[in-house]
Coordinates of C-alpha atoms in Angstrom, one line a residue:
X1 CA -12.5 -25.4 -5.4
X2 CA -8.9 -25.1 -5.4
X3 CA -8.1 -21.4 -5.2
X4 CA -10.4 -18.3 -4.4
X5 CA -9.4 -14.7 -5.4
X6 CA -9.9 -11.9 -3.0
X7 CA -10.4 -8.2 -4.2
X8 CA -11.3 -5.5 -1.7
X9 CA -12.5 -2.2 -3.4
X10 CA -14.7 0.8 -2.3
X11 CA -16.8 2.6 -5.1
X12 CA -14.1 2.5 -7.9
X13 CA -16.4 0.6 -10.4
X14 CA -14.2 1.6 -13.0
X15 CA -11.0 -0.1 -11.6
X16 CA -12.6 -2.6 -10.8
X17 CA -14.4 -3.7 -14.1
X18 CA -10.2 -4.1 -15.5
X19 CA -9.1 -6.2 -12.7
X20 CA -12.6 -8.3 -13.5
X21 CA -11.9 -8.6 -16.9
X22 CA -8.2 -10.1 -16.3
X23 CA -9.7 -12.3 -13.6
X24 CA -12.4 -13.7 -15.4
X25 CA -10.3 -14.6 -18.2
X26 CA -8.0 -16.2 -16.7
X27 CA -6.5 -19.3 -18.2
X28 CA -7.5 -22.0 -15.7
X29 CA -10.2 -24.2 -14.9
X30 CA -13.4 -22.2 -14.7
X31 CA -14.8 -24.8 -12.1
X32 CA -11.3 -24.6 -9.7
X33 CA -11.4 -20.8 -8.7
X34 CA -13.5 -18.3 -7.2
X35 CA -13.8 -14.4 -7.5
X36 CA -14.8 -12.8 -4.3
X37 CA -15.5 -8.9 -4.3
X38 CA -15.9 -7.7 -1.2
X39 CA -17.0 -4.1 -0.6
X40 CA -15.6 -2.2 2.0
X41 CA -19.3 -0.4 3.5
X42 CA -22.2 -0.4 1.4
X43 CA -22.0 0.4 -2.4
X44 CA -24.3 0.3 -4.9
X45 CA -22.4 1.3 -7.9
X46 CA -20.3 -1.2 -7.5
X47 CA -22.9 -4.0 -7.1
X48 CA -24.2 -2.9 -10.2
X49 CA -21.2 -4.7 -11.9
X50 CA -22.2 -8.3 -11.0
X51 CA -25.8 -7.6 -11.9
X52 CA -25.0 -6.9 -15.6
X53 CA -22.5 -9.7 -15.4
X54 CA -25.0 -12.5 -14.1
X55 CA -26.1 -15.4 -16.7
X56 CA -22.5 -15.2 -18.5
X57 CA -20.4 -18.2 -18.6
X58 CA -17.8 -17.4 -15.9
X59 CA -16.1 -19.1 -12.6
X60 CA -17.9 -18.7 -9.5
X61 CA -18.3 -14.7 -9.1
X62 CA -19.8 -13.3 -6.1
X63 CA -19.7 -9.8 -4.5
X64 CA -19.9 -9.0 -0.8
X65 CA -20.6 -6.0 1.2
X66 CA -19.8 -4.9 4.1
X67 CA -22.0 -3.5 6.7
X68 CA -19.7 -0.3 7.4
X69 CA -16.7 1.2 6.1
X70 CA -13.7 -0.6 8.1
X71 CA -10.5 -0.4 5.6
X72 CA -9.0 -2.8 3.0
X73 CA -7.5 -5.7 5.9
X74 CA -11.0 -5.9 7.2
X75 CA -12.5 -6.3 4.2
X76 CA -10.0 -9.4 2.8
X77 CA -10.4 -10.8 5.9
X78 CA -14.0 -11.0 5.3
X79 CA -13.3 -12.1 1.8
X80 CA -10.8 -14.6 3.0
X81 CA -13.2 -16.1 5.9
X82 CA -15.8 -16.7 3.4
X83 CA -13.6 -18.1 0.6
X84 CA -14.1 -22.1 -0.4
X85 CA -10.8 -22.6 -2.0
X86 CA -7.7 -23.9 -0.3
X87 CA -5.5 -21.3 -1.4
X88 CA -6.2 -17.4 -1.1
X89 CA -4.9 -14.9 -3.8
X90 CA -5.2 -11.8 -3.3
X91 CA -5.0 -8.5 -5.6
X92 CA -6.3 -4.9 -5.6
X93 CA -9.1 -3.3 -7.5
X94 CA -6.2 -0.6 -9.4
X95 CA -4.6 -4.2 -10.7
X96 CA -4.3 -6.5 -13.8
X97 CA -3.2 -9.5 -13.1
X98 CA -1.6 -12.0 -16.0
X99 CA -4.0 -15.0 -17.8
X100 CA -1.5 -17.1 -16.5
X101 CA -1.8 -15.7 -12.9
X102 CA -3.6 -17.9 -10.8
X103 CA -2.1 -21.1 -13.0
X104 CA 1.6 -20.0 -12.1
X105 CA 0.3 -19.4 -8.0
X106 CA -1.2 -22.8 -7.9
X107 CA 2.2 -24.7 -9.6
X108 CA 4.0 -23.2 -7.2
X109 CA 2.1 -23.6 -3.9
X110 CA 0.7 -26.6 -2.1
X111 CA -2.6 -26.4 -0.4
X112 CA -2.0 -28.8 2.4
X113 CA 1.1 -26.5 3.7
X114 CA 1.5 -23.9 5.8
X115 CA 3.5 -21.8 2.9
X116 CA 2.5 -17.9 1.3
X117 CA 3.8 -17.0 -2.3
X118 CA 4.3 -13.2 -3.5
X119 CA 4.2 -13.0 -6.8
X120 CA 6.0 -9.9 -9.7
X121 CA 4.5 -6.5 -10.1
X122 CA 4.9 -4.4 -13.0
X123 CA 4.4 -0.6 -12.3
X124 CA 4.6 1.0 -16.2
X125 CA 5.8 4.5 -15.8
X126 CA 6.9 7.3 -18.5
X127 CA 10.6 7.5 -18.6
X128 CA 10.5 10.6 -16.9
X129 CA 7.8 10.1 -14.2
X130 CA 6.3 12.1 -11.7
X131 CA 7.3 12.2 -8.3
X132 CA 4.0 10.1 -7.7
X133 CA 4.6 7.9 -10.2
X134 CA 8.1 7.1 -9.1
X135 CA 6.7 6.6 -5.7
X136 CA 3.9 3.6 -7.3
X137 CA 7.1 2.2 -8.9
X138 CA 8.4 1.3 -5.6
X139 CA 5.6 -1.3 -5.6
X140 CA 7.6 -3.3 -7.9
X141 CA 10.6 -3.4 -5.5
X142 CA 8.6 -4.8 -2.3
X143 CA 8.9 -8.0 -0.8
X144 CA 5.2 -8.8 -0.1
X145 CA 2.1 -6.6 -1.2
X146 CA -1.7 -7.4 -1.4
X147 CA -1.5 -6.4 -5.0
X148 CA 0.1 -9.6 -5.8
X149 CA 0.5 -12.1 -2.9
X150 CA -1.4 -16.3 -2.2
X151 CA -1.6 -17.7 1.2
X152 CA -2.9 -21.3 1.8
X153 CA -6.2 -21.3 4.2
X154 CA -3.8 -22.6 6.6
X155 CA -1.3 -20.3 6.4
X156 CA -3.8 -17.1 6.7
X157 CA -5.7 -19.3 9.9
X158 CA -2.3 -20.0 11.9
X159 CA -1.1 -16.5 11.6
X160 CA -4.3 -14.5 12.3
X161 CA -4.7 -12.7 8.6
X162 CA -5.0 -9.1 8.4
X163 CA -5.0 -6.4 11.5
X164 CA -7.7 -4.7 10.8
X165 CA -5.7 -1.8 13.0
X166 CA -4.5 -0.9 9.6
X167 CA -7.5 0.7 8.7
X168 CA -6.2 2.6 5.7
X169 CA -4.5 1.0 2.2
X170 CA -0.9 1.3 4.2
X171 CA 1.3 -1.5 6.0
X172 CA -1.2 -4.1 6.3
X173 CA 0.6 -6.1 4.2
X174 CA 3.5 -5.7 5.7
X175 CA 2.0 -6.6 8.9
X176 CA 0.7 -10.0 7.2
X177 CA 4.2 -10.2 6.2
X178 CA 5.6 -10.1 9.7
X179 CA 3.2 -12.5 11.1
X180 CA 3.8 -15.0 8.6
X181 CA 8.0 -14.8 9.3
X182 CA 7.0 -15.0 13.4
X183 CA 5.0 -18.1 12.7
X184 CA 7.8 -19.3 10.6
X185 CA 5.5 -19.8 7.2
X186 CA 7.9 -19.6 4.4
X187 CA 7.0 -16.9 1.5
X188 CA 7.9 -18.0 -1.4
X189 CA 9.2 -15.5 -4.4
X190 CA 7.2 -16.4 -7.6
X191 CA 8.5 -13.9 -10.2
X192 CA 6.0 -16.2 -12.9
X193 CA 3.0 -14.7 -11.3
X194 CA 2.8 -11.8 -12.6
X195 CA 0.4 -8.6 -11.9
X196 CA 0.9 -5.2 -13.8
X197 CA 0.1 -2.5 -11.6
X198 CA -1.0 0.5 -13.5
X199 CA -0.6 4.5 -12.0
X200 CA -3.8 6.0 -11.1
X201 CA -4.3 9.8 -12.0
X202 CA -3.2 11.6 -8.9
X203 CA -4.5 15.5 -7.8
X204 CA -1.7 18.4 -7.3
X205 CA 0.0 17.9 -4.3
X206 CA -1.4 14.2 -3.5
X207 CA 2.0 13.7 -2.0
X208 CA 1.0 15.7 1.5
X209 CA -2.4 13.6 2.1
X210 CA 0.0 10.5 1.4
X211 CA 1.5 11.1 4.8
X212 CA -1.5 10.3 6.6
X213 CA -1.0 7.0 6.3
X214 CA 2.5 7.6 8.2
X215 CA 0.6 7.3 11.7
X216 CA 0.2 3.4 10.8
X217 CA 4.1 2.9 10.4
X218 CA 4.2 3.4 14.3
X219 CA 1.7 0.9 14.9
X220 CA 4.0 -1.6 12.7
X221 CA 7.0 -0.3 14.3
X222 CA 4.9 -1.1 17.8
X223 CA 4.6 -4.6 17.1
X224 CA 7.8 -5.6 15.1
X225 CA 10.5 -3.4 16.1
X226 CA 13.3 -5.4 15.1
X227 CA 11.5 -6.5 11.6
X228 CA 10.4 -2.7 10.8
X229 CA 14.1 -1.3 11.5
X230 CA 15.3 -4.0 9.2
X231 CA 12.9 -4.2 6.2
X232 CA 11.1 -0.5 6.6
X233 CA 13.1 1.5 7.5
X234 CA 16.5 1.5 9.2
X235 CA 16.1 4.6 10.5
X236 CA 14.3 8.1 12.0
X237 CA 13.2 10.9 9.0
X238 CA 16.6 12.7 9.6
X239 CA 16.0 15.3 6.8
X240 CA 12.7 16.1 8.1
X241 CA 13.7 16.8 11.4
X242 CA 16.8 19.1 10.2
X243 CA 14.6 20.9 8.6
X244 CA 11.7 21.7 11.3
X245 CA 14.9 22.4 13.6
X246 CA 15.8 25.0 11.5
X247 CA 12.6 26.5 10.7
X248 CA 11.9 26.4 14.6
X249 CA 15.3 28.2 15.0
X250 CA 14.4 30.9 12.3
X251 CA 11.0 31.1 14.0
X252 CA 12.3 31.6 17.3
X253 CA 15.0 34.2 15.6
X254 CA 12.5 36.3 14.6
X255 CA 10.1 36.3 18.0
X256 CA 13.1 37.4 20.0
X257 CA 14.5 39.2 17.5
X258 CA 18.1 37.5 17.6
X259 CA 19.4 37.7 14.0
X260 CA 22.3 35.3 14.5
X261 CA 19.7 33.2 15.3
X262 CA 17.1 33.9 12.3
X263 CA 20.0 33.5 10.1
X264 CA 21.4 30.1 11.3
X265 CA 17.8 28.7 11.3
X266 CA 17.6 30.4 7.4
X267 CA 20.4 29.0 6.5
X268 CA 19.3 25.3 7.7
X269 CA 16.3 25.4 6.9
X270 CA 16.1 26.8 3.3
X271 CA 19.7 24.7 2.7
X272 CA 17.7 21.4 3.5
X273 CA 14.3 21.8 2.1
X274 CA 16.1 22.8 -1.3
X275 CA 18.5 19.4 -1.3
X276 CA 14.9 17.7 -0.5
X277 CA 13.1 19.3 -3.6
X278 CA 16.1 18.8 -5.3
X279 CA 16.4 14.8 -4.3
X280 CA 12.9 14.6 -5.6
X281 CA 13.1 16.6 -9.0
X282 CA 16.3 14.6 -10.1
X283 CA 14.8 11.9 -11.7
X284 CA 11.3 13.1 -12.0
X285 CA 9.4 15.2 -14.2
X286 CA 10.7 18.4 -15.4
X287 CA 7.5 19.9 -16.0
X288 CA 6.7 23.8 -14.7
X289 CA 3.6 22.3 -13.3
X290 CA 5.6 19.4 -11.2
X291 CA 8.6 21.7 -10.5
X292 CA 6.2 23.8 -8.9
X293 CA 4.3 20.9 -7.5
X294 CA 7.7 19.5 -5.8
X295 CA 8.4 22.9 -4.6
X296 CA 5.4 23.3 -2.7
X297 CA 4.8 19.9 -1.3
X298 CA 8.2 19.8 -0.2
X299 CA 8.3 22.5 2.0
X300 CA 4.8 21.1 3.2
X301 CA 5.5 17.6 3.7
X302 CA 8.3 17.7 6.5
X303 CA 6.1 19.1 8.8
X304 CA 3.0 17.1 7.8
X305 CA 4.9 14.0 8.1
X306 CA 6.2 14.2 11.5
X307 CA 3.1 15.3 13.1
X308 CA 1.6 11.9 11.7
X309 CA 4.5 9.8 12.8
X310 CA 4.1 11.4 16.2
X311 CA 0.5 11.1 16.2
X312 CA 1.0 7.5 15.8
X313 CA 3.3 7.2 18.5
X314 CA 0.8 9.1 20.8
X315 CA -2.5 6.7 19.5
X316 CA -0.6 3.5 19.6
X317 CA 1.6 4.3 22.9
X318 CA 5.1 3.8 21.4
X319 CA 8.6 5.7 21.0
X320 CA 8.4 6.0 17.6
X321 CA 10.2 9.4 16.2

């Protein structure tokens, strides 16, 4: 067994049944590679899958479930721990990867090394897309992501695999990524190892629950300041901050009823959260539905934001604003 394939998922058997498809096909020795599914908590929808797909001609399938719900790093670790092949690929359950996918990651990577490869993602989007859509695209511009990344056995035992801190779909890559460039394991860029990464349908205003996951940057920042600053972000949410000041300022306008006050707060406040709707809108959709959408969640999100970041810093014990 040369490579195994790791694919966490949680009751999306629909995804998941595409990302089989391209797996299963794939154009490589059926008797070399391994697809491991591994559940994160119990799920029998899901399961359901292998049990129609049992008695087919296909490499080595098999489908894993976890005891609890723990998150996506726990749940390729588990994959990972219980894989046969020497090299580990891993995608995610949204994604399609090429027929020539696992060929290209095992060209390009030797098993007896210490060595991780991160492969191309292709994020199709209208030429117009919505600010969620533009946001998926992003994906394509990453260094390392679990949508489309191989790591020998070695490589994933030396530096620890996942942190299964990262409990949600959020920085747990990047986390592997850090760990790998401390243990000085070289990532290699594979741009012939392709996975398209198609956008899911989203619900209105999906962009304020997305900044849950912010509480999870401070526990990257936590353990690779240097790294996060440089490949993260360089900096602290500026615009969010001058907005809440001057919200805060209007706020505090009004309660003592200073209008110099309530008007300088206004001013910054209404000033700043337009140049944030309008920094989103610009190459987005120009839809009533998503203008409205962007309006909304704009004013929303600087406020939702921060309280994650700084409930991050509180939970994981770090100056992280």
């Amino acid at each position: 067994m040369i490579i195994s394939v790791v694919v966490p998922t949680y009751r999306r058997p629909q995804l998941l049944t595409k990302c089989l498809e391209a797996l299963l096909m794939q154009k490589f020795d059926k008797s070399q590679y391994e697809v491991i599914v591994v559940s994160d908590g119990p799920d029998a929808e899901t399961k359901k899958i292998f049990d129609d797909l049992t008695g087919h001609d296909y490499p080595s399938l098999r489908f894993i479930a976890m005891p609890q719900k723990k998150g996506p790093a726990a749940a390729r670790n588990y994959g990972w721990l219980n894989a046969k092949g020497h090299i580990i690929a891993f995608t995610d359950d949204d994604c399609v990867p090429d027929a020539y996918w696992l060929k290209e990651i095992v060209a390009h990577c030797d098993s007896n090394e210490n060595v991780a490869l991160t492969g191309k993602v292709i994020v199709p989007v209208s030429k117009r897309p919505t600010d969620y859509e533009l946001n998926t695209a992003n994906l394509q511009k990453s260094d390392f992501i679990t949508a489309n990344c191989a790591c020998t056995k070695k490589a994933l035992l030396k530096a620890g695999g996942f942190d299964e801190q990262f409990s949600m779909a959020w920085r747990e890559d990047s986390d592997l990524e850090f760990k790998l460039i401390n243990n000085n394991i070289p990532i290699k860029r594979t741009e012939s190892a392709l996975v398209t990464h198609p956008v899911r349908k989203s619900t209105w205003g999906v962009s304020v629950k997305e900044q849950k996951k912010t509480m999870f940057d401070a526990l990257l920042y936590k353990k690779y300041p240097q790294l996060y600053r440089q490949k993260i972000n360089p900096r602290s949410p500026v615009l969010y901050y001058l907005i809440i000041t001057g919200f805060l300022l209007m706020l505090s306008g009004l309660i003592t009823g200073l209008p110099i006050l309530t008007l300088t707060g206004s001013i910054v406040w209404i000033s700043f959260t337009l140049f944030f709707i309008t920094k989103r809108l610009y190459t987005t959709k120009l839809t009533i539905n998503h203008i409205a959408e962007m309006v909304v969640t704009s004013i929303i999100i600087p406020f939702v934001s921060v309280f994650w970041q700084w409930y991050g810093a509180v939970k994981y014990r770090v100056l992280f604003i």
